[in-house]
Short mmCIF file of C-alpha atoms in Angstrom, two decimals:
data_model
loop_
_atom_site.label_atom_id
_atom_site.label_comp_id
_atom_site.label_asym_id
_atom_site.label_seq_id
_atom_site.Cartn_x
_atom_site.Cartn_y
_atom_site.Cartn_z
CA MET A 1 -17.85 26.25 189.65
CA LYS A 2 -20.40 23.24 189.67
CA THR A 3 -22.93 23.07 192.96
CA VAL A 4 -25.38 20.49 193.83
CA LEU A 5 -28.17 20.10 196.42
CA TYR A 6 -28.90 17.25 198.22
CA PRO A 7 -33.01 18.36 200.07
CA GLY A 8 -34.55 16.11 202.36
CA SER A 9 -36.22 16.57 205.36
CA PHE A 10 -33.42 14.45 207.14
CA ASP A 11 -35.46 13.29 210.43
CA PRO A 12 -32.65 11.89 211.58
CA VAL A 13 -29.85 12.01 208.80
CA THR A 14 -28.76 8.03 207.81
CA ASN A 15 -26.16 6.49 206.71
CA GLY A 16 -27.64 6.41 203.89
CA HIS A 17 -28.13 9.98 203.81
CA LEU A 18 -24.96 10.30 204.17
CA ASP A 19 -22.93 8.43 202.25
CA ILE A 20 -25.18 9.88 199.34
CA ILE A 21 -23.75 13.09 200.56
CA LYS A 22 -20.18 11.35 200.18
CA ARG A 23 -20.34 10.09 197.00
CA ALA A 24 -21.47 13.98 195.36
CA SER A 25 -18.42 15.48 197.38
CA LYS A 26 -16.50 13.67 194.79
CA MET A 27 -18.51 14.61 191.92
CA PHE A 28 -19.22 18.71 192.59
CA ASP A 29 -17.32 21.46 193.68
CA GLU A 30 -19.76 22.10 196.19
CA VAL A 31 -22.67 20.53 197.50
CA THR A 32 -25.60 22.27 199.36
CA VAL A 33 -27.66 19.85 201.55
CA GLY A 34 -31.38 21.49 201.74
CA VAL A 35 -33.09 20.42 205.58
CA LEU A 36 -36.79 21.49 204.37
CA VAL A 37 -39.02 23.22 206.48
CA ASN A 38 -42.76 21.43 205.93
CA SER A 39 -44.74 22.50 208.66
CA GLN A 40 -47.31 19.25 207.28
CA LYS A 41 -44.59 17.05 208.85
CA SER A 42 -44.19 16.32 212.17
CA PRO A 43 -40.35 15.44 212.62
CA MET A 44 -38.37 14.00 215.75
CA PHE A 45 -35.79 16.87 215.62
CA THR A 46 -36.28 20.78 214.59
CA ALA A 47 -34.91 22.40 211.20
CA ASP A 48 -32.34 23.25 214.19
CA GLU A 49 -31.22 20.27 214.87
CA ARG A 50 -31.40 17.77 211.67
CA THR A 51 -29.29 21.23 210.79
CA ALA A 52 -26.73 21.33 213.41
CA LEU A 53 -26.57 17.14 213.24
CA ILE A 54 -26.06 17.25 209.62
CA GLN A 55 -22.89 19.81 209.82
CA GLU A 56 -21.24 17.44 212.56
CA ALA A 57 -21.94 14.29 210.83
CA VAL A 58 -19.49 16.14 207.13
CA LYS A 59 -17.66 18.49 209.03
CA ASP A 60 -14.42 16.94 207.38
CA LEU A 61 -16.13 17.05 203.77
CA PRO A 62 -14.97 21.26 203.00
CA ASN A 63 -17.04 21.08 200.36
CA VAL A 64 -20.31 20.61 201.84
CA LYS A 65 -22.82 22.83 203.42
CA VAL A 66 -25.92 21.97 205.25
CA VAL A 67 -28.84 25.35 204.52
CA GLN A 68 -32.73 25.41 205.48
CA PHE A 69 -34.96 26.16 202.80
CA GLY A 70 -39.43 26.17 202.32
CA GLY A 71 -41.31 27.06 199.82
CA LEU A 72 -40.73 25.20 195.99
CA LEU A 73 -37.07 23.69 195.39
CA VAL A 74 -37.03 25.21 191.99
CA ASP A 75 -37.11 28.86 193.78
CA TYR A 76 -34.01 28.38 196.10
CA VAL A 77 -32.32 26.38 193.21
CA VAL A 78 -32.71 29.62 190.63
CA LYS A 79 -31.84 31.78 194.24
CA GLU A 80 -28.41 30.44 195.43
CA GLY A 81 -27.20 29.34 191.82
CA ILE A 82 -27.33 25.84 191.97
CA THR A 83 -26.70 23.85 188.33
CA ALA A 84 -28.40 20.59 189.77
CA ILE A 85 -30.75 18.83 191.97
CA VAL A 86 -29.56 15.08 193.51
CA LYS A 87 -31.53 12.48 194.68
CA GLY A 88 -30.99 8.94 196.18
CA LEU A 89 -32.72 6.06 195.33
CA ARG A 90 -33.18 3.10 196.80
CA ALA A 91 -36.21 0.53 195.21
CA ILE A 92 -37.99 1.42 192.03
CA SER A 93 -40.74 3.00 194.40
CA ASP A 94 -38.68 5.79 195.17
CA PHE A 95 -37.82 6.31 191.63
CA GLU A 96 -41.88 7.04 190.20
CA MET A 97 -42.23 8.86 193.64
CA GLU A 98 -39.10 11.59 192.79
CA LEU A 99 -39.29 11.32 188.37
CA GLN A 100 -42.66 13.34 189.61
CA MET A 101 -41.25 15.34 191.33
CA ALA A 102 -38.73 15.87 189.06
CA SER A 103 -41.21 16.23 185.89
CA MET A 104 -43.22 19.20 188.33
CA ASN A 105 -39.46 20.84 188.94
CA LYS A 106 -38.76 20.87 185.45
CA LYS A 107 -41.71 22.29 184.36
CA LEU A 108 -41.38 24.85 186.53
CA ASN A 109 -38.13 25.58 185.85
CA ASP A 110 -36.99 24.18 182.03
CA ASP A 111 -33.22 24.77 183.64
CA ALA A 112 -33.85 22.86 186.96
CA GLU A 113 -31.87 19.70 186.29
CA THR A 114 -31.97 16.24 188.64
CA ILE A 115 -29.07 13.27 189.11
CA PHE A 116 -30.21 10.58 191.06
CA MET A 117 -27.70 8.18 192.98
CA MET A 118 -28.54 4.97 193.35
CA THR A 119 -27.67 3.88 196.84
CA ALA A 120 -24.93 1.56 199.08
CA THR A 121 -26.52 -1.45 198.44
CA GLU A 122 -25.65 -1.91 202.13
CA TYR A 123 -28.29 1.23 203.39
CA SER A 124 -30.81 -0.13 200.97
CA TYR A 125 -32.71 -1.09 202.75
CA LEU A 126 -32.60 2.14 205.63
CA SER A 127 -34.60 4.91 205.86
CA SER A 128 -35.85 8.29 208.23
CA SER A 129 -38.89 6.73 209.41
CA LEU A 130 -37.58 2.60 210.12
CA VAL A 131 -34.79 4.37 211.94
CA LYS A 132 -37.03 5.88 213.77
CA GLU A 133 -39.97 2.84 214.43
CA VAL A 134 -36.99 0.91 215.46
CA PHE A 135 -35.67 3.64 217.82
CA ARG A 136 -39.44 3.74 219.54
CA PHE A 137 -39.64 0.42 220.47
CA GLY A 138 -36.23 -0.28 222.11
CA GLY A 139 -34.64 -1.70 218.62
CA GLU A 140 -31.05 -0.80 217.74
CA ILE A 141 -29.52 1.75 215.46
CA GLU A 142 -26.33 1.72 216.18
CA GLY A 143 -24.69 2.13 212.28
CA LEU A 144 -27.53 2.87 210.82
CA VAL A 145 -26.98 6.63 210.98
CA PRO A 146 -23.76 8.56 211.88
CA THR A 147 -22.11 8.55 215.43
CA ASN A 148 -23.60 11.27 216.63
CA VAL A 149 -26.88 11.69 215.39
CA TYR A 150 -27.15 8.19 217.33
CA GLN A 151 -25.71 10.11 220.07
CA TYR A 152 -27.90 12.39 220.13
CA MET A 153 -31.02 10.07 219.67
CA HIS A 154 -30.43 8.26 223.35
CA THR A 155 -30.59 11.99 224.68
CA LYS A 156 -34.71 12.73 223.20
CA LYS A 157 -37.39 10.54 224.59
CA ARG A 158 -38.67 6.99 222.65
CA VAL A 159 -41.38 8.35 222.24
#
């Protein structure tokens, strides 16, 4: 079985993330969306909230599961028997950073293959950070995040 891991903070998950998940689900037997638990970040949503929001957004994709993990990505890949890591790219700047991480993962585990997928053009400007910033200042984020995330964000305070 070909299983791919799509790791990220997903704070919040955007329609750009969802595009990559949907496309990867057509290419692989199973897609594991890995919500990173990173104590160095101050997320808008807890790991449990992010996991639940993604699960709701992908509920119609039977070969997608959502998990939380911390520590080294390559350790998780080995432990779970994952075939490859998928990363979405919006721009050249993403490629530079992602190439560095993919190279380090490959150095740590020669079997750690990374597949880069270009995001759909309509989402090439979209990032979780940008969505949060627009939201905090009262801007409209409809169409930038899945409907369930949009609704949930409106229950949160604009801080």
